[in-house]
CSV table of C-alpha atoms in Angstrom, one decimal:
chain,number,residue,atom,x,y,z
A,1,UNK,CA,-83.5,159.6,69.1
A,2,UNK,CA,-79.8,159.2,69.7
A,3,UNK,CA,-79.1,155.5,70.4
A,4,UNK,CA,-77.0,154.8,73.5
A,5,UNK,CA,-75.6,151.4,74.3
A,6,UNK,CA,-77.1,151.7,77.8
A,7,UNK,CA,-80.5,151.4,76.3
A,8,UNK,CA,-79.8,147.7,75.5
A,9,UNK,CA,-79.6,146.9,79.2
A,10,UNK,CA,-83.1,145.5,79.6
A,11,UNK,CA,-84.5,144.9,76.1
A,12,UNK,CA,-88.0,143.6,75.7
A,13,UNK,CA,-89.0,141.5,72.6
A,14,UNK,CA,-92.7,141.3,72.4
A,15,UNK,CA,-94.7,138.2,71.8
A,16,UNK,CA,-98.5,138.5,71.9
A,17,UNK,CA,-99.0,134.7,72.0
A,18,UNK,CA,-97.0,134.6,75.2
A,19,UNK,CA,-98.8,137.6,76.8
A,20,UNK,CA,-101.5,135.5,78.5
A,21,UNK,CA,-104.3,137.2,76.4
A,22,UNK,CA,-103.5,140.6,77.8
A,23,UNK,CA,-103.3,143.7,75.5
A,24,UNK,CA,-99.8,144.1,74.3
A,25,UNK,CA,-99.8,147.9,74.9
A,26,UNK,CA,-100.6,147.2,78.5
A,27,UNK,CA,-97.8,144.6,78.9
A,28,UNK,CA,-95.3,147.0,77.3
A,29,UNK,CA,-96.5,149.9,79.5
A,30,UNK,CA,-96.0,147.9,82.6
A,31,UNK,CA,-92.6,146.6,81.4
A,32,UNK,CA,-91.4,150.1,80.9
A,33,UNK,CA,-92.6,151.1,84.4
A,34,UNK,CA,-90.4,148.3,85.7
A,35,UNK,CA,-87.4,149.6,83.9
A,36,UNK,CA,-87.4,148.2,80.3
A,37,UNK,CA,-85.0,150.4,78.3
A,38,UNK,CA,-85.8,149.3,74.7
A,39,UNK,CA,-88.7,147.5,73.0
A,40,UNK,CA,-88.7,145.4,69.9
A,41,UNK,CA,-92.1,144.8,68.4
A,42,UNK,CA,-92.1,141.3,66.8
A,43,UNK,CA,-95.1,140.2,64.8
A,44,UNK,CA,-95.0,137.2,62.5
A,45,UNK,CA,-98.7,136.6,61.7
A,46,UNK,CA,-100.3,140.0,61.7
A,47,UNK,CA,-101.5,141.8,58.6
A,48,UNK,CA,-99.6,144.9,57.6
A,49,UNK,CA,-102.3,147.4,58.6
A,50,UNK,CA,-102.7,145.8,62.1
A,51,UNK,CA,-98.9,145.8,62.5
A,52,UNK,CA,-98.7,149.5,61.7
A,53,UNK,CA,-101.6,150.3,64.0
A,54,UNK,CA,-100.0,148.4,66.9
A,55,UNK,CA,-96.6,150.0,66.2
A,56,UNK,CA,-98.2,153.5,66.2
A,57,UNK,CA,-99.8,152.8,69.5
A,58,UNK,CA,-96.6,151.6,71.1
A,59,UNK,CA,-94.7,154.6,69.7
A,60,UNK,CA,-97.1,157.0,71.2
A,61,UNK,CA,-96.5,155.3,74.5
A,62,UNK,CA,-92.7,154.9,74.3
A,63,UNK,CA,-91.4,158.0,72.6
A,64,UNK,CA,-92.4,160.5,75.4
A,65,UNK,CA,-90.5,158.1,77.7
A,66,UNK,CA,-87.4,158.1,75.6
A,67,UNK,CA,-87.6,154.3,75.2
A,68,UNK,CA,-86.7,153.3,71.6
A,69,UNK,CA,-89.2,151.2,69.7
A,70,UNK,CA,-87.6,148.8,67.2
A,71,UNK,CA,-89.6,146.8,64.6
A,72,UNK,CA,-88.6,143.2,63.9
A,73,UNK,CA,-87.9,142.5,60.2
A,74,UNK,CA,-90.4,144.9,58.6
A,75,UNK,CA,-88.7,148.0,57.3
A,76,UNK,CA,-92.0,149.1,55.7
A,77,UNK,CA,-93.7,149.1,59.1
A,78,UNK,CA,-90.8,150.9,60.7
A,79,UNK,CA,-91.0,153.6,58.0
A,80,UNK,CA,-94.8,153.8,58.2
A,81,UNK,CA,-94.8,154.5,61.9
A,82,UNK,CA,-91.5,156.3,62.1
A,83,UNK,CA,-90.1,153.8,64.6
A,84,UNK,CA,-86.6,154.2,66.0
A,85,UNK,CA,-85.3,151.4,63.9
A,86,UNK,CA,-85.4,147.7,63.0
A,87,UNK,CA,-84.0,144.5,64.2
A,88,UNK,CA,-83.1,142.1,61.4
A,89,UNK,CA,-82.1,138.5,61.3
A,90,UNK,CA,-80.0,136.7,58.7
A,91,UNK,CA,-83.0,135.8,56.5
A,92,UNK,CA,-84.5,139.4,56.7
A,93,UNK,CA,-83.5,142.3,54.5
A,94,UNK,CA,-79.8,142.6,54.0
A,95,UNK,CA,-78.3,145.3,56.4
A,96,UNK,CA,-77.0,147.6,53.6
A,97,UNK,CA,-80.5,147.7,52.0
A,98,UNK,CA,-82.2,148.4,55.3
A,99,UNK,CA,-79.7,151.2,56.1
A,100,UNK,CA,-80.3,152.7,52.7
A,101,UNK,CA,-84.0,152.7,53.2
A,102,UNK,CA,-84.0,153.9,56.9
A,103,UNK,CA,-81.2,156.4,56.6
A,104,UNK,CA,-78.2,157.0,58.9
A,105,UNK,CA,-80.0,157.9,62.1
A,106,UNK,CA,-82.2,154.9,62.7
A,107,UNK,CA,-81.2,152.0,64.9
A,108,UNK,CA,-80.4,148.7,63.1
A,109,UNK,CA,-79.7,145.6,65.2
A,110,UNK,CA,-78.7,142.3,63.7
A,111,UNK,CA,-79.0,138.8,65.1
A,112,UNK,CA,-75.9,136.6,64.8
A,113,UNK,CA,-76.3,132.8,65.4
A,114,UNK,CA,-72.6,131.8,65.2
A,115,UNK,CA,-69.1,133.2,65.1
A,116,UNK,CA,-69.0,133.4,61.3
A,117,UNK,CA,-72.1,135.6,61.3
A,118,UNK,CA,-70.5,137.7,64.0
A,119,UNK,CA,-67.3,138.2,62.0
A,120,UNK,CA,-69.3,139.2,58.9
A,121,UNK,CA,-71.1,141.8,61.0
A,122,UNK,CA,-67.8,143.5,61.8
A,123,UNK,CA,-67.8,145.1,58.3
A,124,UNK,CA,-71.4,146.5,58.9
A,125,UNK,CA,-72.2,149.6,60.8
A,126,UNK,CA,-75.0,147.9,62.8
A,127,UNK,CA,-75.8,149.6,66.1
A,128,UNK,CA,-75.7,146.4,68.0
A,129,UNK,CA,-75.6,142.6,67.5
A,130,UNK,CA,-77.9,140.1,69.3
A,131,UNK,CA,-76.0,137.0,70.2
A,132,UNK,CA,-78.7,134.3,69.7
A,133,UNK,CA,-79.3,132.1,71.6
A,134,UNK,CA,-77.1,132.2,74.6
A,135,UNK,CA,-79.1,129.4,76.2
A,136,UNK,CA,-81.7,127.2,74.5
A,137,UNK,CA,-85.2,128.4,75.1
A,138,UNK,CA,-88.8,127.2,74.7
A,139,UNK,CA,-89.8,130.6,73.2
A,140,UNK,CA,-88.0,130.1,69.9
A,141,UNK,CA,-87.6,126.5,68.7
A,142,UNK,CA,-86.0,127.2,65.4
A,143,UNK,CA,-82.8,128.6,66.8
A,144,UNK,CA,-79.2,127.6,66.2
A,145,UNK,CA,-76.9,125.8,68.8
A,146,UNK,CA,-76.6,128.0,71.9
A,147,UNK,CA,-73.5,130.1,72.4
A,148,UNK,CA,-73.3,129.4,76.1
A,149,UNK,CA,-71.4,131.7,78.4
A,150,UNK,CA,-68.0,130.9,76.9
A,151,UNK,CA,-69.3,131.6,73.4
A,152,UNK,CA,-70.8,134.8,74.6
A,153,UNK,CA,-67.5,135.9,76.2
A,154,UNK,CA,-65.7,135.1,73.0
A,155,UNK,CA,-68.3,137.0,71.0
A,156,UNK,CA,-67.9,140.1,73.2
A,157,UNK,CA,-64.1,139.8,72.8
A,158,UNK,CA,-64.4,139.5,69.0
A,159,UNK,CA,-66.8,142.2,68.1
A,160,UNK,CA,-66.6,146.0,68.0
A,161,UNK,CA,-70.4,146.2,68.4
A,162,UNK,CA,-72.5,146.5,71.5
A,163,UNK,CA,-73.9,143.0,72.4
A,164,UNK,CA,-77.3,142.1,73.6
A,165,UNK,CA,-77.8,138.5,74.8
A,166,UNK,CA,-80.9,136.6,73.9
A,167,UNK,CA,-82.2,133.1,74.8
A,168,UNK,CA,-83.0,131.9,78.3
A,169,UNK,CA,-82.6,135.3,80.0
A,170,UNK,CA,-84.0,135.6,83.5
A,171,UNK,CA,-82.9,136.9,86.9
A,172,UNK,CA,-80.9,133.7,87.5
A,173,UNK,CA,-79.0,133.7,84.2
A,174,UNK,CA,-78.6,137.5,83.8
A,175,UNK,CA,-75.8,138.2,86.3
A,176,UNK,CA,-73.4,135.8,84.6
A,177,UNK,CA,-74.3,137.1,81.2
A,178,UNK,CA,-73.4,140.7,82.2
A,179,UNK,CA,-70.2,139.4,83.8
A,180,UNK,CA,-69.4,137.8,80.4
A,181,UNK,CA,-69.5,141.3,79.0
A,182,UNK,CA,-73.0,141.7,77.4
A,183,UNK,CA,-74.4,145.2,77.3
A,184,UNK,CA,-77.9,144.0,77.7
A,185,UNK,CA,-80.3,141.1,77.9
A,186,UNK,CA,-83.2,140.6,75.5
A,187,UNK,CA,-86.2,139.1,77.2
A,188,UNK,CA,-89.4,137.6,75.9
A,189,UNK,CA,-91.3,135.3,78.1
A,190,UNK,CA,-89.7,136.4,81.4
A,191,UNK,CA,-91.7,139.6,81.0
A,192,UNK,CA,-94.5,138.9,78.5
A,193,UNK,CA,-95.7,135.9,80.5
A,194,UNK,CA,-95.1,137.3,83.9
A,195,UNK,CA,-98.2,137.8,86.1
A,196,UNK,CA,-96.8,141.3,86.9
A,197,UNK,CA,-94.7,142.5,84.0
A,198,UNK,CA,-93.6,145.7,85.9
A,199,UNK,CA,-92.4,143.7,88.9
A,200,UNK,CA,-90.8,141.1,86.7
A,201,UNK,CA,-88.9,143.8,84.8
A,202,UNK,CA,-87.8,145.5,88.0
A,203,UNK,CA,-86.6,142.2,89.4
A,204,UNK,CA,-84.6,141.5,86.3
A,205,UNK,CA,-83.1,144.9,86.4
A,206,UNK,CA,-82.1,144.6,90.1
A,207,UNK,CA,-80.4,141.3,89.3
A,208,UNK,CA,-78.0,142.9,86.9
B,1,UNK,CA,-91.6,153.5,34.1
B,2,UNK,CA,-94.7,155.5,33.0
B,3,UNK,CA,-97.8,153.5,33.9
B,4,UNK,CA,-100.4,153.1,31.1
B,5,UNK,CA,-103.9,151.6,31.6
B,6,UNK,CA,-103.2,149.3,28.6
B,7,UNK,CA,-100.7,147.5,30.8
B,8,UNK,CA,-103.5,146.1,32.9
B,9,UNK,CA,-104.9,144.1,29.9
B,10,UNK,CA,-103.4,140.8,30.9
B,11,UNK,CA,-102.2,141.0,34.5
B,12,UNK,CA,-100.5,138.0,36.1
B,13,UNK,CA,-100.6,137.5,39.8
B,14,UNK,CA,-98.0,134.9,40.8
B,15,UNK,CA,-98.6,131.9,43.0
B,16,UNK,CA,-95.7,129.6,43.6
B,17,UNK,CA,-98.0,126.9,45.2
B,18,UNK,CA,-100.1,126.8,42.0
B,19,UNK,CA,-97.1,126.7,39.7
B,20,UNK,CA,-96.8,122.9,39.6
B,21,UNK,CA,-93.3,122.9,41.2
B,22,UNK,CA,-91.8,124.9,38.3
B,23,UNK,CA,-89.5,127.8,38.9
B,24,UNK,CA,-91.5,131.0,39.2
B,25,UNK,CA,-89.0,132.9,37.1
B,26,UNK,CA,-89.6,130.5,34.2
B,27,UNK,CA,-93.4,130.7,34.6
B,28,UNK,CA,-93.3,134.5,34.5
B,29,UNK,CA,-90.9,134.4,31.5
B,30,UNK,CA,-93.2,132.2,29.6
B,31,UNK,CA,-96.3,134.2,30.5
B,32,UNK,CA,-94.6,137.3,29.2
B,33,UNK,CA,-93.7,135.6,26.0
B,34,UNK,CA,-97.4,134.8,25.7
B,35,UNK,CA,-98.4,138.5,26.1
B,36,UNK,CA,-98.8,139.2,29.9
B,37,UNK,CA,-98.5,142.9,30.2
B,38,UNK,CA,-98.0,143.3,34.0
B,39,UNK,CA,-96.9,141.1,36.8
B,40,UNK,CA,-97.7,141.1,40.5
B,41,UNK,CA,-95.4,139.1,42.7
B,42,UNK,CA,-97.4,137.8,45.6
B,43,UNK,CA,-95.7,135.9,48.4
B,44,UNK,CA,-97.3,135.2,51.7
B,45,UNK,CA,-95.0,132.7,53.3
B,46,UNK,CA,-91.5,133.7,52.2
B,47,UNK,CA,-88.9,135.3,54.4
B,48,UNK,CA,-88.0,138.9,53.5
B,49,UNK,CA,-84.5,138.0,52.1
B,50,UNK,CA,-86.0,135.3,49.8
B,51,UNK,CA,-88.8,137.7,48.7
B,52,UNK,CA,-86.2,140.4,47.8
B,53,UNK,CA,-84.0,137.9,45.9
B,54,UNK,CA,-87.0,136.6,43.9
B,55,UNK,CA,-88.2,140.2,43.2
B,56,UNK,CA,-84.8,141.2,42.0
B,57,UNK,CA,-84.6,138.2,39.6
B,58,UNK,CA,-88.1,139.0,38.2
B,59,UNK,CA,-87.2,142.7,37.8
B,60,UNK,CA,-84.1,141.8,35.8
B,61,UNK,CA,-86.3,139.7,33.5
B,62,UNK,CA,-89.2,142.2,33.2
B,63,UNK,CA,-87.7,145.7,33.1
B,64,UNK,CA,-85.9,145.3,29.8
B,65,UNK,CA,-89.2,144.1,28.3
B,66,UNK,CA,-91.1,147.1,29.7
B,67,UNK,CA,-93.5,144.9,31.7
B,68,UNK,CA,-94.1,146.5,35.1
B,69,UNK,CA,-93.4,144.4,38.2
B,70,UNK,CA,-95.6,145.1,41.2
B,71,UNK,CA,-95.1,143.7,44.7
B,72,UNK,CA,-98.1,142.5,46.7
B,73,UNK,CA,-98.4,144.2,50.1
B,74,UNK,CA,-94.8,144.6,51.0
B,75,UNK,CA,-93.6,148.2,50.4
B,76,UNK,CA,-90.2,147.3,52.0
B,77,UNK,CA,-89.6,144.6,49.3
B,78,UNK,CA,-90.8,147.0,46.6
B,79,UNK,CA,-88.3,149.7,47.8
B,80,UNK,CA,-85.5,147.2,48.2
B,81,UNK,CA,-85.7,145.9,44.7
B,82,UNK,CA,-86.9,149.2,43.1
B,83,UNK,CA,-90.0,147.5,41.7
B,84,UNK,CA,-92.5,149.5,39.7
B,85,UNK,CA,-95.0,149.7,42.5
B,86,UNK,CA,-97.2,147.8,44.9
B,87,UNK,CA,-100.6,146.2,45.0
B,88,UNK,CA,-102.3,146.7,48.4
B,89,UNK,CA,-105.5,145.3,49.9
B,90,UNK,CA,-107.7,146.7,52.5
B,91,UNK,CA,-105.7,145.1,55.4
B,92,UNK,CA,-102.3,146.2,54.0
B,93,UNK,CA,-100.6,149.5,54.4
B,94,UNK,CA,-103.0,152.5,54.0
B,95,UNK,CA,-102.7,154.0,50.5
B,96,UNK,CA,-101.5,157.5,51.8
B,97,UNK,CA,-98.7,155.9,53.7
B,98,UNK,CA,-97.6,153.7,50.8
B,99,UNK,CA,-97.7,156.7,48.5
B,100,UNK,CA,-95.6,158.7,50.9
B,101,UNK,CA,-93.0,156.0,51.1
B,102,UNK,CA,-92.9,155.1,47.4
B,103,UNK,CA,-93.1,158.6,46.0
B,104,UNK,CA,-95.4,160.0,43.2
B,105,UNK,CA,-93.9,157.9,40.3
B,106,UNK,CA,-94.6,154.3,41.5
B,107,UNK,CA,-97.7,152.4,40.6
B,108,UNK,CA,-100.1,151.7,43.5
B,109,UNK,CA,-103.1,149.4,42.9
B,110,UNK,CA,-105.8,148.8,45.4
B,111,UNK,CA,-108.2,145.9,45.8
B,112,UNK,CA,-111.8,146.7,46.5
B,113,UNK,CA,-114.2,144.0,47.6
B,114,UNK,CA,-117.5,146.0,47.6
B,115,UNK,CA,-119.0,149.2,46.4
B,116,UNK,CA,-118.3,151.0,49.7
B,117,UNK,CA,-114.6,150.3,49.3
B,118,UNK,CA,-114.8,151.4,45.7
B,119,UNK,CA,-116.4,154.7,46.7
B,120,UNK,CA,-113.7,155.3,49.3
B,121,UNK,CA,-111.1,154.7,46.6
B,122,UNK,CA,-112.4,157.7,44.6
B,123,UNK,CA,-110.7,160.1,47.0
B,124,UNK,CA,-107.3,158.3,46.5
B,125,UNK,CA,-104.9,158.8,43.6
B,126,UNK,CA,-104.5,155.1,43.1
B,127,UNK,CA,-103.3,154.0,39.7
B,128,UNK,CA,-106.0,151.3,39.3
B,129,UNK,CA,-108.5,149.4,41.4
B,130,UNK,CA,-108.9,145.6,41.3
B,131,UNK,CA,-112.5,144.6,41.6
B,132,UNK,CA,-112.3,141.4,43.6
B,133,UNK,CA,-113.7,138.9,43.1
B,134,UNK,CA,-115.8,139.1,39.9
B,135,UNK,CA,-116.5,135.4,40.2
B,136,UNK,CA,-115.9,133.1,43.1
B,137,UNK,CA,-112.6,131.1,42.7
B,138,UNK,CA,-110.8,128.2,44.2
B,139,UNK,CA,-107.5,130.2,44.2
B,140,UNK,CA,-108.5,132.5,47.0
B,141,UNK,CA,-111.0,131.1,49.5
B,142,UNK,CA,-111.1,134.1,51.9
B,143,UNK,CA,-112.7,136.5,49.4
B,144,UNK,CA,-115.8,138.5,49.7
B,145,UNK,CA,-119.1,138.0,47.9
B,146,UNK,CA,-118.5,138.1,44.1
B,147,UNK,CA,-119.4,141.3,42.2
B,148,UNK,CA,-120.7,139.3,39.2
B,149,UNK,CA,-120.9,140.9,35.8
B,150,UNK,CA,-123.6,143.4,36.8
B,151,UNK,CA,-121.5,144.5,39.8
B,152,UNK,CA,-118.5,144.9,37.7
B,153,UNK,CA,-120.4,147.0,35.2
B,154,UNK,CA,-121.7,149.2,38.0
B,155,UNK,CA,-118.1,149.5,39.5
B,156,UNK,CA,-116.8,150.6,36.1
B,157,UNK,CA,-119.5,153.2,35.9
B,158,UNK,CA,-118.9,154.5,39.4
B,159,UNK,CA,-115.1,154.8,39.4
B,160,UNK,CA,-112.8,157.3,37.8
B,161,UNK,CA,-109.9,154.7,38.1
B,162,UNK,CA,-108.8,152.0,35.6
B,163,UNK,CA,-110.4,148.7,36.6
B,164,UNK,CA,-108.8,145.3,36.6
B,165,UNK,CA,-111.1,142.3,37.2
B,166,UNK,CA,-109.9,139.4,39.4
B,167,UNK,CA,-111.5,136.1,40.3
B,168,UNK,CA,-112.5,133.3,37.9
B,169,UNK,CA,-110.8,134.9,34.9
B,170,UNK,CA,-110.2,132.5,31.9
B,171,UNK,CA,-110.7,132.6,28.2
B,172,UNK,CA,-114.4,131.8,28.7
B,173,UNK,CA,-115.2,134.6,31.2
B,174,UNK,CA,-112.8,137.2,29.9
B,175,UNK,CA,-114.8,138.5,26.8
B,176,UNK,CA,-117.9,139.4,28.9
B,177,UNK,CA,-115.6,141.0,31.5
B,178,UNK,CA,-114.1,143.3,28.9
B,179,UNK,CA,-117.5,144.0,27.4
B,180,UNK,CA,-118.6,145.1,30.9
B,181,UNK,CA,-115.9,147.7,30.7
B,182,UNK,CA,-112.9,146.3,32.6
B,183,UNK,CA,-109.5,147.5,31.4
B,184,UNK,CA,-107.8,144.2,32.2
B,185,UNK,CA,-108.1,140.8,33.8
B,186,UNK,CA,-105.9,139.6,36.7
B,187,UNK,CA,-105.1,135.9,36.3
B,188,UNK,CA,-103.6,133.5,38.8
B,189,UNK,CA,-104.2,129.8,38.1
B,190,UNK,CA,-105.2,130.1,34.4
B,191,UNK,CA,-101.5,130.9,33.8
B,192,UNK,CA,-99.5,129.6,36.8
B,193,UNK,CA,-101.1,126.2,36.6
B,194,UNK,CA,-101.2,125.9,32.8
B,195,UNK,CA,-99.1,123.2,31.3
B,196,UNK,CA,-97.8,125.8,28.8
B,197,UNK,CA,-98.0,129.3,30.4
B,198,UNK,CA,-97.0,131.0,27.2
B,199,UNK,CA,-99.7,129.4,25.2
B,200,UNK,CA,-102.3,129.9,28.0
B,201,UNK,CA,-101.4,133.6,28.1
B,202,UNK,CA,-101.6,134.0,24.3
B,203,UNK,CA,-105.0,132.2,24.3
B,204,UNK,CA,-106.3,134.5,27.0
B,205,UNK,CA,-105.1,137.5,25.1
B,206,UNK,CA,-106.7,136.4,21.8
B,207,UNK,CA,-110.0,135.9,23.7
B,208,UNK,CA,-110.2,139.5,24.7
């Protein structure tokens, strides 16, 4: 799959714990019906076999729809299921190693939590950077100080990479985030915890 | 590195939590001085970057000595550091996938917790099976019913693969385990928690 920046527009990061006990495959399916353009499967407490099984199921759902599936952190899972790429943070596998293992055609996104990390990412051929967090959020409590809108604007100005904004994204915050130059918003709870993930996704998309 | 069954003889499985606060690289270095012939790096709560860094340090120590370094579960870490292989359990990556990702020359060991799993392993070209546990142990509390010596003897008779015995291995239990036909013993606390890991390893080896 050829990665296009436009696929970052409405980017779902999964969280089973926030999915109200519903099957994650169903949540993702609904989200995509509502317009989600990219999916990152994030699992921190699942054994490898379960992670691979879930990734395979999501890939069978998403690939026919042309929606990229990205695996958080685990390059082994991405390789095992032939996902479209990985999303890595600063304490995950170094970018160069991940690129060597995945090859030139897979998507690799990198989280940056401050301007220093953003500057370091300029020398890497990542496919996008996730500016994290733009706003503080209850979903992730171990995050760095928020960039805020001004920080996001500066990040967009500084970087040559496409930018997805994460942290506190919802239909109220999204318009200003796009106005600040982000190519997309990464959403967790606003979709995973929505009573109707399809409607929530469509509403987010219409707010952009 | 060409894998030889004799390398299973005294097989160390690392556990930082049981290493009495000492640096794991030091513990492994001492263990190898005492005669450990193979090392499995097992980390369940470390981020990927730290796991890779630690694996790289151990590999620099072990490769010049001809002692294989095996990574528990994480094929991505094994690929990143160019370890000698992986050890997988029944809830880790399926053997066929791990073999495809690692290629024909890396070592792949598989834990079996009962005779059914052992029989299923007969159709796989694993390099060895770990019969787990032979005795119950305080190190791992989530294990299946112990094989016991009779079960181990039957496992050795049934399988075409080299067998390493794990669970309750120390200088008192090891002789009977070898007499039952095991090719090696896998040891955690008897080395990691020993005041002198080199002496403990040498003592284990001399008991065989």
